[in-house]
Coordinates of C-alpha atoms in Angstrom, one line a residue:
M1 CA -266.8 2.9 -47.5
T2 CA -269.0 5.3 -49.4
A3 CA -267.3 8.1 -51.4
D4 CA -268.9 10.9 -49.4
P5 CA -269.2 9.5 -45.8
L6 CA -271.0 11.3 -43.0
V7 CA -270.7 10.7 -39.3
L8 CA -273.6 11.3 -36.9
G9 CA -272.6 12.8 -33.5
V10 CA -275.2 12.8 -30.7
D11 CA -274.6 14.8 -27.5
Q12 CA -277.1 13.9 -24.8
G13 CA -276.7 16.8 -22.3
T14 CA -278.4 18.1 -19.2
S15 CA -280.9 20.4 -20.8
A16 CA -281.1 19.0 -24.4
T17 CA -279.9 16.4 -26.8
K18 CA -278.1 17.8 -29.8
A19 CA -277.2 15.9 -33.0
I20 CA -274.9 16.9 -35.9
L21 CA -273.9 15.4 -39.2
V22 CA -270.2 15.9 -40.1
D23 CA -268.8 15.4 -43.6
A24 CA -265.3 14.1 -44.5
A25 CA -264.0 17.8 -44.6
G26 CA -265.0 18.1 -40.9
E27 CA -267.8 20.5 -41.6
T28 CA -271.2 20.3 -39.9
V29 CA -273.8 19.9 -42.6
A30 CA -276.9 19.3 -40.5
R31 CA -277.9 19.8 -36.8
A32 CA -280.9 19.4 -34.6
S33 CA -281.7 19.8 -30.9
V34 CA -284.5 18.5 -28.6
P35 CA -285.0 19.9 -25.1
L36 CA -285.0 17.7 -22.0
A37 CA -287.0 18.6 -18.9
Q38 CA -285.9 18.4 -15.2
R39 CA -287.8 17.8 -12.1
H40 CA -287.0 19.2 -8.6
P41 CA -289.1 17.0 -6.2
A42 CA -287.4 18.4 -3.1
P43 CA -284.6 20.9 -2.3
G44 CA -281.3 19.5 -3.5
M45 CA -283.0 16.9 -5.7
V46 CA -282.8 17.0 -9.5
E47 CA -284.3 14.2 -11.7
Q48 CA -285.0 13.5 -15.3
D49 CA -287.1 10.8 -17.0
G50 CA -285.1 8.0 -18.6
E51 CA -287.7 7.3 -21.2
E52 CA -288.0 10.9 -22.2
L53 CA -284.3 11.1 -22.5
W54 CA -284.2 8.1 -24.9
R55 CA -287.0 9.6 -27.0
G56 CA -285.1 12.9 -27.2
V57 CA -282.0 11.1 -28.5
R58 CA -284.1 9.3 -31.2
D59 CA -285.9 12.5 -32.1
A60 CA -282.7 14.6 -32.4
A61 CA -281.1 11.9 -34.6
S62 CA -284.2 11.7 -36.8
A63 CA -284.5 15.5 -37.2
C64 CA -280.8 15.7 -38.0
L65 CA -281.0 12.9 -40.6
A66 CA -284.1 14.5 -42.3
G67 CA -283.0 15.1 -45.9
A68 CA -279.7 13.3 -45.6
P69 CA -279.0 11.0 -48.6
P70 CA -279.5 7.3 -47.6
G71 CA -276.5 5.2 -47.1
R72 CA -274.0 7.9 -46.5
V73 CA -273.8 7.7 -42.6
V74 CA -271.1 5.2 -41.8
A75 CA -270.6 5.7 -38.0
V76 CA -272.3 7.1 -34.9
G77 CA -270.6 8.7 -31.9
L78 CA -272.3 9.3 -28.6
S79 CA -271.4 12.0 -26.1
V80 CA -273.3 12.0 -22.8
Q81 CA -273.8 13.9 -19.5
R82 CA -271.7 12.3 -16.8
E83 CA -272.3 11.1 -13.2
S84 CA -276.2 11.0 -13.7
L85 CA -277.5 7.5 -12.8
I86 CA -280.6 5.4 -13.4
L87 CA -281.7 1.9 -12.2
W88 CA -283.5 -0.5 -14.5
D89 CA -284.8 -4.1 -14.6
R90 CA -282.3 -6.4 -16.3
A91 CA -285.0 -8.8 -17.7
S92 CA -287.5 -6.2 -19.0
G93 CA -285.3 -3.2 -19.6
A94 CA -287.9 -1.0 -17.9
P95 CA -286.6 1.8 -15.7
L96 CA -287.2 1.3 -11.9
S97 CA -286.2 4.9 -11.0
P98 CA -285.8 8.4 -12.4
L99 CA -282.5 9.4 -13.7
V100 CA -280.8 11.1 -10.8
S101 CA -278.9 14.1 -12.2
W102 CA -275.3 14.9 -11.7
Q103 CA -276.6 18.2 -10.1
D104 CA -278.5 16.2 -7.5
R105 CA -277.3 16.5 -3.9
R106 CA -279.3 13.8 -2.1
G107 CA -276.1 11.9 -1.3
T108 CA -274.8 14.7 0.8
A109 CA -275.5 13.0 4.2
L110 CA -273.9 9.8 3.1
C111 CA -270.8 11.6 1.9
A112 CA -270.6 13.5 5.2
R113 CA -270.8 10.3 7.2
L114 CA -268.1 8.7 5.1
A115 CA -265.9 11.8 5.4
A116 CA -266.4 11.8 9.2
S117 CA -265.2 8.2 9.3
G118 CA -262.0 9.2 7.6
A119 CA -262.8 7.6 4.3
A120 CA -262.2 10.6 2.0
P121 CA -258.4 10.1 1.5
M122 CA -259.0 6.5 0.5
V123 CA -261.8 7.5 -1.9
R124 CA -259.6 10.1 -3.6
G125 CA -256.6 7.8 -3.7
I126 CA -258.4 5.0 -5.5
S127 CA -260.9 6.9 -7.7
G128 CA -259.0 10.2 -8.3
L129 CA -262.1 12.1 -7.2
P130 CA -262.9 14.1 -4.0
L131 CA -265.7 12.6 -1.9
D132 CA -268.7 14.5 -3.1
P133 CA -272.4 13.7 -3.9
M134 CA -272.0 15.0 -7.5
F135 CA -270.4 11.7 -8.4
S136 CA -272.4 8.5 -9.0
A137 CA -271.5 6.4 -6.0
A138 CA -273.7 8.1 -3.4
K139 CA -276.5 8.2 -6.0
A140 CA -276.1 4.5 -6.5
A141 CA -276.5 3.8 -2.8
W142 CA -279.6 5.9 -2.7
L143 CA -281.2 4.3 -5.7
L144 CA -280.6 0.8 -4.4
D145 CA -282.0 1.8 -0.9
H146 CA -285.1 3.4 -2.3
H147 CA -285.8 1.6 -5.6
G148 CA -283.8 -1.6 -5.6
R149 CA -284.6 -3.6 -2.4
E150 CA -288.2 -4.2 -3.4
N151 CA -287.3 -5.2 -6.9
G152 CA -285.6 -8.5 -6.2
R153 CA -282.0 -9.7 -6.0
P154 CA -279.1 -7.5 -7.1
G155 CA -278.5 -9.7 -10.1
G156 CA -281.8 -8.6 -11.6
L157 CA -281.0 -4.9 -11.3
C158 CA -278.9 -2.7 -13.6
L159 CA -277.3 0.5 -12.5
G160 CA -276.0 2.7 -15.2
T161 CA -274.9 6.2 -16.3
V162 CA -276.5 7.8 -19.3
D163 CA -274.1 6.1 -21.8
S164 CA -274.9 2.7 -20.2
W165 CA -278.6 3.4 -20.5
L166 CA -278.4 4.4 -24.1
L167 CA -276.1 1.5 -25.1
H168 CA -278.5 -0.9 -23.4
R169 CA -281.3 0.5 -25.6
L170 CA -279.0 0.2 -28.6
G171 CA -278.5 -3.5 -28.0
A172 CA -275.0 -3.5 -26.5
G173 CA -276.1 -5.1 -23.2
H174 CA -275.0 -3.7 -19.8
V175 CA -271.7 -1.8 -20.5
I176 CA -270.2 1.5 -19.6
E177 CA -267.5 3.6 -21.3
V178 CA -264.3 3.8 -19.3
G179 CA -264.4 7.6 -19.1
S180 CA -267.9 7.6 -17.7
A181 CA -266.9 4.8 -15.3
S182 CA -264.1 7.0 -14.0
R183 CA -266.7 9.5 -12.9
T184 CA -268.7 7.1 -10.8
Q185 CA -266.3 7.2 -7.8
L186 CA -266.5 3.3 -7.9
M187 CA -263.7 2.6 -10.3
D188 CA -260.0 2.3 -9.6
V189 CA -258.9 5.0 -12.0
R190 CA -255.4 3.6 -12.6
E191 CA -256.4 -0.1 -12.8
R192 CA -259.6 0.7 -14.8
R193 CA -261.7 -1.8 -12.9
W194 CA -264.4 -1.6 -10.2
S195 CA -262.7 -1.2 -6.9
P196 CA -263.8 -3.8 -4.2
E197 CA -262.9 -1.3 -1.5
L198 CA -265.2 1.4 -2.9
L199 CA -268.0 -1.0 -3.6
E200 CA -267.9 -2.2 0.0
L201 CA -267.7 1.4 1.3
F202 CA -270.8 2.5 -0.6
G203 CA -272.6 -0.8 -0.4
I204 CA -272.9 -1.5 -4.1
P205 CA -273.1 -5.1 -5.3
E206 CA -270.8 -5.5 -8.3
E207 CA -273.4 -7.6 -10.2
T208 CA -275.6 -4.4 -10.5
L209 CA -272.8 -2.6 -12.4
P210 CA -272.0 -2.7 -16.1
A211 CA -268.9 -4.1 -17.7
I212 CA -266.3 -1.4 -18.4
A213 CA -265.4 -0.9 -22.1
P214 CA -263.0 1.4 -24.0
S215 CA -264.4 4.5 -25.7
A216 CA -264.0 3.0 -29.2
A217 CA -264.4 -0.7 -28.3
P218 CA -264.9 -3.4 -30.9
S219 CA -267.3 -5.0 -28.4
V220 CA -269.5 -1.9 -28.5
K221 CA -269.3 -1.6 -32.3
E222 CA -270.2 -5.3 -32.8
H223 CA -273.3 -5.2 -30.6
A224 CA -274.6 -1.6 -30.6
D225 CA -276.6 -1.1 -33.8
A226 CA -277.8 2.5 -34.5
A227 CA -281.0 1.2 -36.1
A228 CA -282.8 1.9 -32.9
L229 CA -282.1 5.6 -33.5
H230 CA -283.5 5.7 -37.0
P231 CA -284.3 3.0 -39.6
S232 CA -281.9 4.4 -42.1
L233 CA -279.1 3.6 -39.7
A234 CA -279.6 -0.2 -39.7
G235 CA -276.2 -1.8 -39.7
V236 CA -274.4 1.4 -38.9
P237 CA -272.1 0.9 -35.8
V238 CA -272.0 3.1 -32.7
S239 CA -268.2 3.5 -33.1
A240 CA -267.4 5.8 -30.1
V241 CA -268.8 6.8 -26.8
L242 CA -267.4 9.6 -24.5
G243 CA -268.5 11.8 -21.7
D244 CA -269.5 15.2 -22.9
S245 CA -266.5 17.1 -21.4
H246 CA -264.1 14.4 -22.6
A247 CA -265.6 14.6 -26.1
A248 CA -265.1 18.4 -26.1
L249 CA -261.4 17.9 -25.1
F250 CA -261.0 15.4 -27.9
A251 CA -262.5 17.8 -30.4
H252 CA -260.2 20.6 -29.4
A253 CA -257.2 18.4 -30.1
A254 CA -255.7 19.7 -26.8
G255 CA -252.9 17.2 -26.9
R256 CA -249.9 19.4 -25.9
P257 CA -249.0 20.9 -22.6
G258 CA -250.2 24.4 -21.8
R259 CA -253.6 24.0 -23.6
V260 CA -256.6 23.7 -21.4
K261 CA -260.2 23.1 -22.5
V262 CA -263.1 25.0 -20.9
T263 CA -266.7 23.8 -21.6
Y264 CA -269.4 26.3 -20.7
G265 CA -272.8 24.7 -20.1
T266 CA -275.2 24.3 -17.2
G267 CA -272.0 23.9 -15.2
S268 CA -268.5 24.2 -16.5
S269 CA -265.6 21.8 -17.0
V270 CA -262.0 22.9 -17.1
M271 CA -259.7 20.0 -18.3
G272 CA -256.3 19.3 -19.6
L273 CA -254.4 16.1 -20.4
A274 CA -252.2 14.8 -17.6
D275 CA -249.9 11.9 -16.5
P276 CA -251.8 9.0 -14.9
G277 CA -249.6 9.4 -11.9
A278 CA -250.8 12.9 -11.3
D279 CA -252.4 13.6 -8.0
G280 CA -252.8 17.3 -8.4
D281 CA -254.4 19.9 -6.3
E282 CA -257.1 18.9 -3.8
G283 CA -259.6 20.7 -5.9
L284 CA -259.0 18.7 -9.1
C285 CA -260.1 15.3 -10.3
L286 CA -258.0 12.7 -12.1
T287 CA -260.2 11.2 -14.8
I288 CA -259.9 9.2 -18.0
G289 CA -260.7 11.3 -21.0
W290 CA -261.0 8.4 -23.4
Q291 CA -259.4 5.1 -24.3
D292 CA -258.9 3.8 -27.8
E293 CA -255.4 2.4 -28.3
A294 CA -254.4 3.6 -24.8
P295 CA -256.1 5.5 -22.0
A296 CA -255.7 9.3 -22.0
Y297 CA -255.7 10.7 -18.5
A298 CA -256.8 14.3 -17.6
L299 CA -257.0 16.6 -14.7
E300 CA -260.4 18.4 -14.4
G301 CA -262.1 21.0 -12.3
N302 CA -265.9 20.9 -12.2
I303 CA -267.9 24.0 -11.6
L304 CA -271.4 23.3 -10.4
S305 CA -273.3 26.4 -11.6
A306 CA -272.4 28.4 -14.8
G307 CA -275.2 28.6 -17.3
A308 CA -277.6 27.5 -14.5
T309 CA -276.8 30.8 -12.8
I310 CA -277.8 32.8 -15.8
T311 CA -281.0 30.8 -16.2
W312 CA -281.9 31.2 -12.6
L313 CA -281.4 35.0 -12.5
A314 CA -283.2 35.5 -15.8
G315 CA -286.2 33.7 -14.2
V316 CA -286.0 35.8 -11.1
L317 CA -286.0 39.0 -13.2
G318 CA -288.7 37.8 -15.5
T319 CA -286.6 37.8 -18.6
E320 CA -284.7 35.4 -20.9
P321 CA -281.0 34.4 -20.6
E322 CA -280.2 36.2 -23.9
E323 CA -281.7 39.4 -22.6
L324 CA -279.8 39.0 -19.3
A325 CA -276.6 38.8 -21.2
R326 CA -277.5 42.1 -23.0
L327 CA -278.4 43.7 -19.6
A328 CA -275.0 42.7 -18.2
T329 CA -273.1 44.8 -20.8
R330 CA -274.7 47.9 -19.2
G331 CA -273.9 46.8 -15.7
R332 CA -271.1 48.1 -13.5
R333 CA -268.4 45.5 -13.3
G334 CA -267.5 44.7 -9.7
A335 CA -270.3 46.7 -8.2
V336 CA -272.0 43.4 -7.1
Q337 CA -270.4 39.9 -6.5
L338 CA -272.6 36.8 -6.9
V339 CA -271.2 33.5 -5.7
P340 CA -273.6 30.8 -7.1
A341 CA -273.2 28.2 -4.5
F342 CA -276.7 26.9 -4.9
G343 CA -275.7 23.3 -4.1
G344 CA -272.3 24.1 -2.5
L345 CA -269.1 25.0 -4.4
G346 CA -267.3 22.6 -6.8
A347 CA -263.7 23.0 -7.9
P348 CA -261.4 24.1 -6.6
W349 CA -263.1 24.4 -3.2
W350 CA -265.4 21.3 -3.1
D351 CA -267.3 22.7 -0.2
D352 CA -270.8 21.3 0.0
Q353 CA -271.6 23.6 3.0
A354 CA -271.0 26.8 1.0
V355 CA -274.1 28.9 0.4
A356 CA -275.0 31.3 -2.4
V357 CA -274.3 34.9 -1.6
M358 CA -274.6 38.3 -3.2
T359 CA -272.4 41.1 -1.9
G360 CA -272.0 44.8 -2.6
F361 CA -275.6 45.6 -3.6
G362 CA -277.5 48.6 -2.2
L363 CA -280.4 50.8 -3.0
G364 CA -278.7 52.0 -6.1
T365 CA -278.2 48.5 -7.5
G366 CA -280.1 47.8 -10.7
R367 CA -281.0 44.9 -12.9
E368 CA -278.0 45.5 -15.0
D369 CA -275.6 45.2 -12.1
L370 CA -277.1 41.9 -11.0
A371 CA -276.9 40.6 -14.6
R372 CA -273.3 41.7 -14.7
A373 CA -272.5 39.9 -11.5
A374 CA -274.1 36.7 -12.7
V375 CA -272.3 36.7 -16.1
D376 CA -268.9 37.6 -14.5
S377 CA -269.2 34.8 -11.9
V378 CA -269.0 32.2 -14.7
A379 CA -265.5 33.5 -15.8
L380 CA -264.3 34.1 -12.2
Q381 CA -265.0 30.5 -11.2
V382 CA -263.2 29.2 -14.3
G383 CA -260.2 31.4 -13.3
D384 CA -260.0 29.7 -9.9
V385 CA -259.8 26.3 -11.6
V386 CA -257.3 27.4 -14.2
A387 CA -255.0 28.6 -11.3
A388 CA -255.3 25.2 -9.6
L389 CA -254.6 23.4 -12.9
E390 CA -251.5 25.5 -13.5
R391 CA -250.2 24.7 -10.0
A392 CA -250.8 21.0 -10.4
A393 CA -249.7 20.4 -14.0
G394 CA -247.6 23.4 -15.1
P395 CA -248.1 26.6 -17.1
V396 CA -251.3 27.2 -19.0
D397 CA -250.7 29.2 -22.2
E398 CA -254.2 29.4 -23.6
L399 CA -257.8 28.3 -23.0
L400 CA -259.8 26.5 -25.6
A401 CA -263.5 27.4 -25.1
D402 CA -266.7 25.7 -26.3
G403 CA -270.4 25.6 -25.4
G404 CA -273.3 27.9 -26.0
P405 CA -272.1 30.8 -23.8
T406 CA -269.0 31.2 -25.9
A407 CA -271.2 33.2 -28.3
N408 CA -271.2 35.9 -25.6
A409 CA -268.2 38.1 -26.6
D410 CA -268.4 40.1 -23.4
L411 CA -268.0 36.9 -21.3
M412 CA -265.1 35.6 -23.4
Q413 CA -263.2 38.9 -23.2
W414 CA -263.7 38.9 -19.4
Q415 CA -262.5 35.3 -19.3
A416 CA -259.3 36.4 -21.0
D417 CA -258.9 39.4 -18.8
V418 CA -259.4 37.6 -15.4
T419 CA -257.1 34.7 -16.3
G420 CA -254.5 36.8 -18.2
R421 CA -254.5 34.2 -21.0
A422 CA -255.7 34.0 -24.6
V423 CA -259.1 32.4 -25.1
R424 CA -259.6 30.6 -28.4
V425 CA -263.2 29.8 -29.2
A426 CA -264.4 26.8 -31.1
R427 CA -265.9 27.5 -34.5
R428 CA -269.1 25.6 -33.6
P429 CA -270.8 25.4 -30.2
E430 CA -271.7 21.7 -30.4
L431 CA -268.2 20.6 -29.6
S432 CA -269.2 17.6 -27.5
A433 CA -271.2 16.1 -30.4
L434 CA -268.3 17.0 -32.7
G435 CA -265.7 15.2 -30.5
A436 CA -267.9 12.1 -30.4
A437 CA -268.2 12.2 -34.2
H438 CA -264.4 12.7 -34.6
L439 CA -263.6 9.6 -32.5
A440 CA -266.3 7.6 -34.3
G441 CA -264.9 8.7 -37.6
V442 CA -261.3 7.7 -36.7
S443 CA -262.5 4.4 -35.4
S444 CA -264.4 3.7 -38.6
G445 CA -261.7 4.8 -41.0
V446 CA -263.2 8.1 -42.1
W447 CA -260.1 10.0 -41.0
S448 CA -256.6 9.0 -39.9
R449 CA -255.3 10.6 -36.8
R450 CA -253.1 12.9 -38.9
E451 CA -256.1 13.9 -41.1
L452 CA -258.2 14.6 -38.0
S453 CA -255.6 16.9 -36.6
G454 CA -255.9 19.1 -39.7
L455 CA -259.6 19.6 -39.5
P456 CA -260.9 23.1 -38.8
R457 CA -261.7 23.8 -35.1
H458 CA -261.2 27.2 -33.7
G459 CA -262.4 30.7 -34.7
R460 CA -262.1 34.0 -32.8
C461 CA -259.3 34.5 -30.3
Y462 CA -259.7 36.9 -27.3
T463 CA -256.5 38.3 -25.8
P464 CA -256.2 39.8 -22.3
G465 CA -256.4 43.6 -22.1
L466 CA -256.9 44.2 -18.4
P467 CA -254.0 45.8 -16.5
V468 CA -252.5 43.4 -13.9
C469 CA -253.3 45.7 -11.0
E470 CA -257.0 45.7 -12.0
R471 CA -257.0 42.0 -12.5
R472 CA -255.6 41.5 -9.0
R473 CA -258.3 43.8 -7.5
A474 CA -261.1 42.0 -9.3
L475 CA -259.9 38.7 -8.1
A476 CA -259.5 40.0 -4.5
E477 CA -263.1 41.2 -4.5
W478 CA -264.3 37.9 -5.9
H479 CA -262.4 35.8 -3.3
S480 CA -263.7 38.0 -0.5
A481 CA -267.2 37.1 -1.6
V482 CA -266.2 33.4 -1.9
G483 CA -264.9 33.6 1.6
R484 CA -268.4 34.8 2.8
A485 CA -270.1 32.0 0.9
R486 CA -267.8 29.5 2.8
H487 CA -268.1 31.3 6.2
R488 CA -269.5 28.2 7.9
T489 CA -266.6 25.9 6.9
S490 CA -263.8 28.3 6.0
R491 CA -260.8 26.3 7.0
S492 CA -258.0 28.8 7.5
G493 CA -258.8 31.9 5.5
G494 CA -255.7 31.3 3.4
A495 CA -257.2 29.5 0.4
E496 CA -258.9 32.5 -1.0
A497 CA -255.8 34.7 -0.7
E498 CA -253.7 31.9 -2.2
A499 CA -256.0 31.6 -5.2
S500 CA -256.0 35.4 -5.6
D501 CA -252.2 35.3 -5.8
R502 CA -252.2 32.5 -8.3
G503 CA -254.7 34.4 -10.5
S504 CA -252.2 37.3 -10.8

């Protein structure tokens, strides 16, 4: 190995692809970012272009490598958005469909029919996931129905998540990393294989699905060559592949009980390691974080709209997200409540019939109050999931935060206040790319596990300062608004009150 090795970490996310170069001391020495567009062809539909996504990954890698000394990059790690799905032709490799985003809700009707038939408990019991169109299974059925039937027999078709699509372009064949597979709702999460029962339920031929591989698999390293990313990477192995939230958890080194990772992005992911036998709260998902020597299981709560809420309101008000965050600091906290159920509510409610609501506004409400409500909703949703995680897996001592919104000190302080827990922020926002680089580096011998644990990770720590009585009042007002958002399907009226009690 070279005396001064570098590891390239690439994070293919919903709105952009980010790339970083990490040296042996764990410091980021170069970074680049390339935006990725979305299309909304109809209400509830969110699509991206698979070829544009692939170009963005190559462009981000190339920009990051500009000026890097040749021969020093010894490994590449990939982090990817999860649940999004694309269909391509096995022979030519050409895409047959758009990439259907994890945000897409076109599978709602199918999930509703399956739930009405009583299938939801079986789906959750096998996959560890609630029956919901966010996951890949319903998207797979839609893609085969609308793009697959006219393109020949199932054996000529390839369904894949973003990691599968990228690994195919990198020469690894038709494979999927086990953590991404655990998010498809087609895998038996404890057996780590495609479930015949789930394939039959959703109507997915197994021959259209990729082979499941560990996160740092020799089979991936042997066949995936990073030369397709940049000529200088010829012969450099793709040593690790993880889902973006899983990569962030790995980078945080959140390996002991009581530490929970929160990734703030378009949506939010709240995740902590768990026992594989965990079932947890109805609002949580059992998932596989990664697998190298052995699988690491985690409980996760997925929030559908976080940064997306800020972007939406900024567009409505004719400003930019950064300016909206500044406006929020001048708004009256609690004057307005915004529940951003634009495509239903994710964890811990998983209510696809919930609607977006704004309460408490009047003639005296200004732009600042609306901005405050939008920013605060990000932390309040995370608080609900933290309460569910604590109930399922035991006490939560601190939150480990990452993602672009962590640069907003006002948001991070409010997160500490509404959860009553310390919030420790990552030193760098690109933690998903860093986690992929860390696992790739360990797999390629750049670091030992012990050396990796000693690398710098966290910076500023926010501690709660809100009196308990004020926190309880803020949570009660929030849960009242959540109850209104769920008014069409509110089941007993008790869930909101229970969550409020947990938050205290």
